[in-house]
Short mmCIF file of C-alpha atoms in Angstrom, two decimals:
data_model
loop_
_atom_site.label_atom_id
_atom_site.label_comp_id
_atom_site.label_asym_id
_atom_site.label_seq_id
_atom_site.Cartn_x
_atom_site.Cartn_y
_atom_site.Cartn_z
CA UNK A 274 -38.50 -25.80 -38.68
CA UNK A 275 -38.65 -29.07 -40.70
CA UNK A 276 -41.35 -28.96 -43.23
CA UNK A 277 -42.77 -26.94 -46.24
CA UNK A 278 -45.72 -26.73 -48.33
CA UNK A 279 -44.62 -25.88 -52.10
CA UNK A 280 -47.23 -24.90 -54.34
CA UNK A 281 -46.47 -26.37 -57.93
CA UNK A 282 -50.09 -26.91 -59.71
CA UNK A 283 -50.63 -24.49 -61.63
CA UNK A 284 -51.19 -24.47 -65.04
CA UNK A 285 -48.83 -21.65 -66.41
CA UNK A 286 -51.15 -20.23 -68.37
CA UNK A 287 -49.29 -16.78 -68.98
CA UNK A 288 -45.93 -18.47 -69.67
CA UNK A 289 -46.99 -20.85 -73.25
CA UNK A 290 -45.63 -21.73 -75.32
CA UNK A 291 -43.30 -22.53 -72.33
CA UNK A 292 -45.65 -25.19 -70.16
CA UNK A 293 -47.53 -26.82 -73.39
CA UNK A 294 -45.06 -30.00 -72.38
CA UNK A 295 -43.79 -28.44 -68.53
CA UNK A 296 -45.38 -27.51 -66.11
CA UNK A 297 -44.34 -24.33 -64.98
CA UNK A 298 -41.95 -24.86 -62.00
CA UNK A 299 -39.97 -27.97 -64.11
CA UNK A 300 -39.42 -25.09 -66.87
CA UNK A 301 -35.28 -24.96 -66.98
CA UNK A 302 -33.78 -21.38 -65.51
CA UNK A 303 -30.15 -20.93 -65.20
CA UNK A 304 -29.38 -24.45 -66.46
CA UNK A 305 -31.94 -26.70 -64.17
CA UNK A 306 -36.08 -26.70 -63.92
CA UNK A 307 -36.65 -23.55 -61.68
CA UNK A 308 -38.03 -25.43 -58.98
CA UNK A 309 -34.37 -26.66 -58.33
CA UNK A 310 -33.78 -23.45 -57.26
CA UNK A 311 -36.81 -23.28 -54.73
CA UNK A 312 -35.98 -26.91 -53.36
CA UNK A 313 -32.36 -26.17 -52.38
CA UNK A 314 -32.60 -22.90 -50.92
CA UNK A 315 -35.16 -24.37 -48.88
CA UNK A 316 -32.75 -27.13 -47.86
CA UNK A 317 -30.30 -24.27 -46.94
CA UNK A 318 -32.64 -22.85 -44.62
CA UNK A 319 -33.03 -25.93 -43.05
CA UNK A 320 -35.78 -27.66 -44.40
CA UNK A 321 -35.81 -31.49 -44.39
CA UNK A 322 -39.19 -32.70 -45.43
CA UNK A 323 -41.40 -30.41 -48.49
CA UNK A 324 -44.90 -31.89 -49.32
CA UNK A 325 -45.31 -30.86 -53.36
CA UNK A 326 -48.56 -30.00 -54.05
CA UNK A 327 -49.07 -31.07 -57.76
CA UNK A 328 -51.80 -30.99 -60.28
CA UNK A 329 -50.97 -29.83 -63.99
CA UNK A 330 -48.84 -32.54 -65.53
CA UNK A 331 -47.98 -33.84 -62.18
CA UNK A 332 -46.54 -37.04 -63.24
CA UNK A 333 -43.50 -35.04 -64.50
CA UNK A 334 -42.15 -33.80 -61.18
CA UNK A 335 -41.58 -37.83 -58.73
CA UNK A 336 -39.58 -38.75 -62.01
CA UNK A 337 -37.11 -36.23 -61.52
CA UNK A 338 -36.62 -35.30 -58.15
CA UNK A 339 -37.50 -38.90 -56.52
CA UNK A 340 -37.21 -38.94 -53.06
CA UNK A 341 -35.52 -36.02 -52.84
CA UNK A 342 -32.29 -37.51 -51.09
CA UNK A 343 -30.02 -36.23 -54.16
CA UNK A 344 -30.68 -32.61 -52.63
CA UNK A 345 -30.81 -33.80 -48.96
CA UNK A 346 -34.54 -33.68 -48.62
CA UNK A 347 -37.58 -36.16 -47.92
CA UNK A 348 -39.83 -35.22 -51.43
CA UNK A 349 -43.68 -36.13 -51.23
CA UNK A 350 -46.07 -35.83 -53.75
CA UNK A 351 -49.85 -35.23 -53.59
CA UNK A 352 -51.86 -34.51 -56.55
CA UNK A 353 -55.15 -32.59 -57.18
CA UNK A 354 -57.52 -34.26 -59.33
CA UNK A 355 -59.90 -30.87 -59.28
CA UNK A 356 -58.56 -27.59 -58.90
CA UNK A 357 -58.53 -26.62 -54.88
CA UNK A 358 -56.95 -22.76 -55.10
CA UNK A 359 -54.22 -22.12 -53.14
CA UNK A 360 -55.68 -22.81 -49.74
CA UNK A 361 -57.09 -26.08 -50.77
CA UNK A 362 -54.05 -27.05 -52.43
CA UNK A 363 -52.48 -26.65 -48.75
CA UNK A 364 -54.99 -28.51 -46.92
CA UNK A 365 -54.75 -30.82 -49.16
CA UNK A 366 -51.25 -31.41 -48.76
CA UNK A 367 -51.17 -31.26 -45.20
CA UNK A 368 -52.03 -34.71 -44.67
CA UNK A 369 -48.55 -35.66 -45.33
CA UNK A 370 -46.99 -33.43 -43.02
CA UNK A 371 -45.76 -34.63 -39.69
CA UNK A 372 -45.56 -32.02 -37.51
CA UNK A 373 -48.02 -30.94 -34.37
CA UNK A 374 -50.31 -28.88 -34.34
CA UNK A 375 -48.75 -25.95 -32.55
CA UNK A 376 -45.67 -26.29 -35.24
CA UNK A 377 -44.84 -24.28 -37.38
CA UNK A 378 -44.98 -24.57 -41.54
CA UNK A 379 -43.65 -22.86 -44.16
CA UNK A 380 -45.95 -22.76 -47.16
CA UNK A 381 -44.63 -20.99 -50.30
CA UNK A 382 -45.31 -20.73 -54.11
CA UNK A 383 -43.67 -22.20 -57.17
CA UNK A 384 -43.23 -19.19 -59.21
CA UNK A 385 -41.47 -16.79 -56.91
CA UNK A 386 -37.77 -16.24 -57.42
CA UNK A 387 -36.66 -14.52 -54.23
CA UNK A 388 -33.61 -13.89 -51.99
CA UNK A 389 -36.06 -14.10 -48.84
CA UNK A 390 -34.44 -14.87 -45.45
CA UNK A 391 -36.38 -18.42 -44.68
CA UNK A 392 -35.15 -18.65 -41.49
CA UNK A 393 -35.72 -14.80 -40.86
CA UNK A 394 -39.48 -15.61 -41.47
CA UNK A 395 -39.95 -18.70 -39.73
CA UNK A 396 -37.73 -16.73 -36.89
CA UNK A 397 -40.70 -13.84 -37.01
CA UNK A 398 -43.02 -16.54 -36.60
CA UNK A 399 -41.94 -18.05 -33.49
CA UNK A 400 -41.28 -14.77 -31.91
CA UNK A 401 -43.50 -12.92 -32.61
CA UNK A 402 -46.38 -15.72 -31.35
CA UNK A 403 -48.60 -15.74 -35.13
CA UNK A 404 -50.94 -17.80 -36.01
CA UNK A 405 -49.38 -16.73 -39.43
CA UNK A 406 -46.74 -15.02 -40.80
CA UNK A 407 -46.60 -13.07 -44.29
CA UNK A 408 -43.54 -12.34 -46.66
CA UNK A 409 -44.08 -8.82 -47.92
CA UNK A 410 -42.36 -7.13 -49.72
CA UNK A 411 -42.26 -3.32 -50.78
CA UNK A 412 -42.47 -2.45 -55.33
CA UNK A 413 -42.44 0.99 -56.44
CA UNK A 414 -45.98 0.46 -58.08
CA UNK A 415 -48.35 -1.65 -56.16
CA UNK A 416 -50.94 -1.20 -58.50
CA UNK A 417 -51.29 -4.40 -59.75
CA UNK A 418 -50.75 -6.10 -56.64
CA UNK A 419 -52.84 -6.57 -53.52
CA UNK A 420 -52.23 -4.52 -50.86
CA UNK A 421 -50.61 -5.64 -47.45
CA UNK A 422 -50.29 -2.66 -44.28
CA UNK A 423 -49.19 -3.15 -41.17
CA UNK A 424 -49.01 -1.16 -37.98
CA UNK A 425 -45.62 -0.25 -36.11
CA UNK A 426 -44.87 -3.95 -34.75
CA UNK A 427 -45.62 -5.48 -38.07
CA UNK A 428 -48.64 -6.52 -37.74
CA UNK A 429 -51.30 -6.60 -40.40
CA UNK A 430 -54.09 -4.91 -40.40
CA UNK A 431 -56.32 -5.61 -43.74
CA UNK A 432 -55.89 -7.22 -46.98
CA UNK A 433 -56.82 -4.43 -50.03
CA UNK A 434 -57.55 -5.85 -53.47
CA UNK A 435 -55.21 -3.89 -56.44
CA UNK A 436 -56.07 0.24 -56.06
CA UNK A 437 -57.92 1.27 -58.63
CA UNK A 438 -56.96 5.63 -57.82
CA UNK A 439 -53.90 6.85 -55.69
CA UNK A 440 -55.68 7.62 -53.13
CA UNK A 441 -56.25 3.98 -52.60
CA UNK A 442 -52.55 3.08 -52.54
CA UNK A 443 -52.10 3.09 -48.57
CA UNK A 444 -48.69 1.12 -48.59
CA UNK A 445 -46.19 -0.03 -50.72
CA UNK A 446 -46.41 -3.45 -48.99
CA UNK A 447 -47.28 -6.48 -51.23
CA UNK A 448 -47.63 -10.35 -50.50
CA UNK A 449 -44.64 -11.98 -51.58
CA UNK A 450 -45.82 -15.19 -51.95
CA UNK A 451 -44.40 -17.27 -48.88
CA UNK A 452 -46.01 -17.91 -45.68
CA UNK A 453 -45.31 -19.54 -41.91
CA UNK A 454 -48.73 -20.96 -41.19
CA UNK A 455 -49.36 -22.73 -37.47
CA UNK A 456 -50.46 -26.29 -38.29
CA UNK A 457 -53.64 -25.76 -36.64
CA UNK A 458 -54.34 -23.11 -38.80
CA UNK A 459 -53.87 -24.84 -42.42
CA UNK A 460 -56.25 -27.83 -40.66
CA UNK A 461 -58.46 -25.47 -40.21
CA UNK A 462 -58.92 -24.88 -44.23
CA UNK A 463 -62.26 -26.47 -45.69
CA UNK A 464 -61.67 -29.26 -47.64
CA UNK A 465 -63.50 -30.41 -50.70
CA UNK A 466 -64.12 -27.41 -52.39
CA UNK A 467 -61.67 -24.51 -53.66
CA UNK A 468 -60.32 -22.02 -50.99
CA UNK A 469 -58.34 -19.12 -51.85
CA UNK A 470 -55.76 -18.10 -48.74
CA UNK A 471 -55.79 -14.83 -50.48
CA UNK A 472 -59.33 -14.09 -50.79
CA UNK A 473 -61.08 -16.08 -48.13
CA UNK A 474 -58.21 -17.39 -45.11
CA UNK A 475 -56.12 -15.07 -44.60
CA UNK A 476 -59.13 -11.98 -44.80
CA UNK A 477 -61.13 -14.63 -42.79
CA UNK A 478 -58.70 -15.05 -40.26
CA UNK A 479 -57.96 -11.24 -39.99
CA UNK A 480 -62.06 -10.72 -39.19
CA UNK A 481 -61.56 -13.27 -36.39
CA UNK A 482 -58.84 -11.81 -34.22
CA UNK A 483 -56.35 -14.01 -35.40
CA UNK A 484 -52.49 -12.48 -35.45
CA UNK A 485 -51.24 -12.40 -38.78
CA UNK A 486 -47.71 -10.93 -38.76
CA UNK A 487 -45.82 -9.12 -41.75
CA UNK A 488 -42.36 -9.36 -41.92
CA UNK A 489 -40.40 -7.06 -44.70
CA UNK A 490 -37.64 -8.68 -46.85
CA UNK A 491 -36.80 -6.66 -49.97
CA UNK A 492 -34.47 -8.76 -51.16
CA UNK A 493 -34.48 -9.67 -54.67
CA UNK A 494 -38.10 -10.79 -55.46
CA UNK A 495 -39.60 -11.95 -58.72
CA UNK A 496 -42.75 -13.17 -60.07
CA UNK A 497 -41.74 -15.80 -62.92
CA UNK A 498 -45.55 -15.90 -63.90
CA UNK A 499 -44.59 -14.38 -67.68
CA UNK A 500 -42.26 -15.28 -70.40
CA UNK A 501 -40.58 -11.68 -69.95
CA UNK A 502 -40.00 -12.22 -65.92
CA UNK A 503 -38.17 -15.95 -66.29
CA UNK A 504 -36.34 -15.15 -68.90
CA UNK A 505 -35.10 -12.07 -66.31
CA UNK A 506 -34.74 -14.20 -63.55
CA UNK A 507 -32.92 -16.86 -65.21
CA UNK A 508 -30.34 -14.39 -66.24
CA UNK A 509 -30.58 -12.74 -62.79
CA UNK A 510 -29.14 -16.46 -61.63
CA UNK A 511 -26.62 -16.73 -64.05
CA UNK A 512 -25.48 -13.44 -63.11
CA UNK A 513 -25.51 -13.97 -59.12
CA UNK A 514 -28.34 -11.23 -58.88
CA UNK A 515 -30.62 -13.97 -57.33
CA UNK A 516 -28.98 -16.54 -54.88
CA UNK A 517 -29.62 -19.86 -55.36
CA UNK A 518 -27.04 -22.87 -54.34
CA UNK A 519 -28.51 -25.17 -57.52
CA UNK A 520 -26.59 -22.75 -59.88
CA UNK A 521 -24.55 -25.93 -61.63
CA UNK A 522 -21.81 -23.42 -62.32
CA UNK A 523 -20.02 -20.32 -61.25
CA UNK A 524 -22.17 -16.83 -61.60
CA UNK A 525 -21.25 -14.98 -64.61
CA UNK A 526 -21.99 -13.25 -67.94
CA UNK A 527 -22.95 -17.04 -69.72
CA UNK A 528 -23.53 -20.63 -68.13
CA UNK A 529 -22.85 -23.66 -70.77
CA UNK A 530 -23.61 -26.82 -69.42
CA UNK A 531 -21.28 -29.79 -70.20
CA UNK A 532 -22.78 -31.34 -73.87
CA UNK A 533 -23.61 -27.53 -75.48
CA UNK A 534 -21.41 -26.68 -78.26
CA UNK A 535 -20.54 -23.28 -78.55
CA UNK A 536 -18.08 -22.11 -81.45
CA UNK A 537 -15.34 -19.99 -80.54
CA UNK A 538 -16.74 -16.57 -82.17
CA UNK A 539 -19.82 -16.55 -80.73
CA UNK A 540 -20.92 -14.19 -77.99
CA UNK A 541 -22.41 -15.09 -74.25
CA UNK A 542 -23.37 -12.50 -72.22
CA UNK A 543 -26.07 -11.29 -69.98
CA UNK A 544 -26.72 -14.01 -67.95
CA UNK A 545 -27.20 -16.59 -71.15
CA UNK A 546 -28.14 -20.35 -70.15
CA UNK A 547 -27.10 -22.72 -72.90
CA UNK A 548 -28.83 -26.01 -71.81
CA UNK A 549 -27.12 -29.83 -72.53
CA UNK A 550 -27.00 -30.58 -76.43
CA UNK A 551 -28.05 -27.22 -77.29
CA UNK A 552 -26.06 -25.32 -79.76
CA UNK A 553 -25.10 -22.02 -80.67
CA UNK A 554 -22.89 -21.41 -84.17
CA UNK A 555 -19.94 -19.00 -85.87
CA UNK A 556 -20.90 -15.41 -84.96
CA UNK A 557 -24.09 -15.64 -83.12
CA UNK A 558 -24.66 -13.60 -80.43
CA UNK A 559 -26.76 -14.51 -77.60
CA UNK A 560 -27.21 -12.09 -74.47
CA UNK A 561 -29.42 -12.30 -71.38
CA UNK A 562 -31.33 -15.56 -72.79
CA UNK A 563 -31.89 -19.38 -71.86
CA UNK A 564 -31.53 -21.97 -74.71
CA UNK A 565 -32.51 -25.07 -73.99
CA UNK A 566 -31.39 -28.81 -74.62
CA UNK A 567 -30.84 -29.42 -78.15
CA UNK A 568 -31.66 -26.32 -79.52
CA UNK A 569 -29.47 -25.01 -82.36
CA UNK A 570 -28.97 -20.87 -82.39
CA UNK A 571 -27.13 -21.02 -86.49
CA UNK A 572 -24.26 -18.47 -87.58
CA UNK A 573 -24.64 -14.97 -87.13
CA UNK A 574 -28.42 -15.10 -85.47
CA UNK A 575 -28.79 -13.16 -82.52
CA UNK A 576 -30.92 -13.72 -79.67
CA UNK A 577 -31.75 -10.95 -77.00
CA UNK A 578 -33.76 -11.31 -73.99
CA UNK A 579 -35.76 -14.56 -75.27
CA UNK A 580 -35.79 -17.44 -74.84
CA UNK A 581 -35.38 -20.93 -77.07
CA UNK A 582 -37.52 -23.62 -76.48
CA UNK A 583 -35.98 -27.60 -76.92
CA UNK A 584 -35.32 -28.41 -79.95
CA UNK A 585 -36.17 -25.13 -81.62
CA UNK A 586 -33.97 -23.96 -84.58
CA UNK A 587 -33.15 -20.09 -85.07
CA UNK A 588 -31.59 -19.77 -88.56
CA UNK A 589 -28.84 -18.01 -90.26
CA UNK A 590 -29.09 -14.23 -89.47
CA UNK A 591 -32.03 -14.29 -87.80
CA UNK A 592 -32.71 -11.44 -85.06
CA UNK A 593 -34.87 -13.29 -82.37
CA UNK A 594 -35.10 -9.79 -79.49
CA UNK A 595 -37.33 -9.99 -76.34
CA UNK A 596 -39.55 -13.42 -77.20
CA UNK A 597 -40.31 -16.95 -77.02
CA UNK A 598 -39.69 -19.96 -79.11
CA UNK A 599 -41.61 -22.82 -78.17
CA UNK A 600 -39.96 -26.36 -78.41
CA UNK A 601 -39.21 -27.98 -81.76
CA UNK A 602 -40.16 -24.67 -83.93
CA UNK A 603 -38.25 -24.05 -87.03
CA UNK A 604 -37.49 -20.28 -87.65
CA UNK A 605 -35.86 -19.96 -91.35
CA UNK A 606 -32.89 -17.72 -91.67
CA UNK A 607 -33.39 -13.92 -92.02
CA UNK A 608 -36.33 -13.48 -90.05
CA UNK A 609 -36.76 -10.73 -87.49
CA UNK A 610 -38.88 -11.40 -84.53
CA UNK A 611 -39.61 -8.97 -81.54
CA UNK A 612 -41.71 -7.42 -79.19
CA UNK A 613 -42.68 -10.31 -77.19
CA UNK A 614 -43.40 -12.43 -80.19
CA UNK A 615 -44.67 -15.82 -79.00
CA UNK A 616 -44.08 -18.76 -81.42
CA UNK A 617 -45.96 -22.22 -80.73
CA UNK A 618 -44.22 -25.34 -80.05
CA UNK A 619 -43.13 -27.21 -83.33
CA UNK A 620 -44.04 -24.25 -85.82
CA UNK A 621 -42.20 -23.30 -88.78
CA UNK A 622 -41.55 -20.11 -90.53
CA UNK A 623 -40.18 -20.30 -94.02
CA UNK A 624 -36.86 -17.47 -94.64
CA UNK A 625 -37.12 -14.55 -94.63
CA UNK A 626 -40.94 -14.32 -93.78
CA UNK A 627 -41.17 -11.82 -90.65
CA UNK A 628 -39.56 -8.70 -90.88
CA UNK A 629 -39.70 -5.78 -88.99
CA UNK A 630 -39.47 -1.91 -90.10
CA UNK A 631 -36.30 0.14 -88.44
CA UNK A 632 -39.07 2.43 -86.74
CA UNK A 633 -41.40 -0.10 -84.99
#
């Protein structure tokens, strides 16, 4: 198996401040944009040739990766110019793949952080003679997911929108977000308008008497989709919780890339990423976060669980716990900021102007 579909268009709504400049997959976890991460464990797998299906600020993502060669892959790039859904995005891009029709291709999603078995899948595929094969994987509440069963030999039998009453949750399964599609079967796809594989191929397909297979991997799996999740999964990388071969460093309790400045006080731990340039001063602690490049954490601030956009300043003894900082704001010294506070890209708040009671 040669070739993959990745799905990188979308707009990242749920993650701004993050993706006002970045689009969602070029967003930096564990020291490199996350779709690093996707790209090489791909390559592991075996992978030589991914077709990048682009649309939201898709002239960042050639500039970067190129031609792929630098992680042993052949990159190509095809842009929406209207939004296609997930299925057209993949029909869309399939007009750069070389494969036959009767071959096999992985298709999978640029916001998923998971430890699935590639090969396993594709493996499933071939074996188990599908005209598509599913990645599910099993969460203690499905409720907000889309349901997935299968019978005994794995194969599925419907696709159930999110249960609105227990009595609707018939499995545990869920669609993980990566897929082994026959070629035939992504030609198939209707171009020129949107097409959801969700809502309309895949339920389509089923109706028809096509064999859709289910394969069960629950290995580590993670939906990046909010600020809260990639900041976890970054630290999940860091920490060798999530494997990924792009980690430019060994696992551990911090990562500081070469060009951070870090004074000898301060305190890494939880899976902190401290990106080039950035820099983080006397008695600050930072745990479980990502700052990025050039973005200055000052002495005795501490950041928990958040993450600090480029060129963002936290100031002196300011307590920055479970948010966002978007890139180039200002936060004045002893300010407290929590709770999933989001703060826009380039704002600034004067010292000592948020503040938040011991009992909230």
């Amino acid at each position: 198996m040669t070739e993959a579909i990745l799905l990188v268009g979308g707009k990242g709504t749920r993650l701004r401040p993050l993706t006002v400049h970045t689009p969602k997959p070029m967003v930096p976890a564990a020291g490199v944009p996350f779709l690093t991460h996707q790209l090489a464990r791909a390559r592991a797998a075996g992978v030589e040739h991914i077709v990048l299906a682009t649309s939201y600020l898709a002239e960042v993502f050639e500039p970067h990766f190129g031609d792929g060669s630098a992680l042993g892959l052949r990159l190509d790039y095809v842009t929406e110019d209207e939004p296609l859904g997930t299925g057209g995005a993949i029909r869309n891009a399939a007009d750069r793949l070389d494969c036959a029709p009767g071959d096999p291709v992985l298709v999978f999603n640029g916001d998923i952080l998971t430890g699935l078995d590639i090969a396993g899948l594709v493996a499933t595929h071939r074996d188990s003679g599908a005209d598509v094969s599913l990645h599910l994987t099993r969460v203690e509440d499905p409720r907000a997911f889309g349901l997935v069963p299968t019978d005994a030999a794995g194969r599925v039998t419907a696709f159930l929108e999110k249960p609105e009453t227990p009595e609707e949750i018939v499995t545990d399964q869920i669609n993980a977000g990566a897929y082994v599609f026959d070629r035939s079967v992504i030609d198939a796809i209707p171009t020129g308008r949107a097409v959801s594989v969700e809502r309309e191929t895949f339920p389509g397909l089923l109706a028809d008497g096509a064999h859709l297979q289910g394969m069960v991997d629950s290995t580590y799996w993670l939906d990046l989709g909010t600020p809260h999740a990639f900041v976890r999964g970054s630290a999940d990388l860091v920490l060798g919780h999530a494997p990924s071969p792009a980690v430019p460093g060994r696992c551990g309790e911090r990562l500081v890339l070469e060009g951070a400045r870090v004074a000898d006080d301060a305190k890494l731990t939880g899976g902190t990423a401290v990106s080039a340039g950035a820099v983080i001063g006397a008695g600050a602690v930072v745990d479980g976060s990502t700052v990025l490049a050039g973005a200055v954490v000052r002495p005795g601030a501490t950041v928990v669980d958040s993450l600090i956009g480029a060129d963002a300043v936290i100031g002196e003894r300011t307590v920055v716990h479970g948010s966002v900082i978007g890139d180039g704001a200002h936060i004045g010294a002893d300010n407290e900021l929590r709770h999933g506070v989001r703060i826009w890209c380039g704002a600034v708040i004067p010292d000592g102007a948020v503040r938040f009671s011991s009992d909230q």
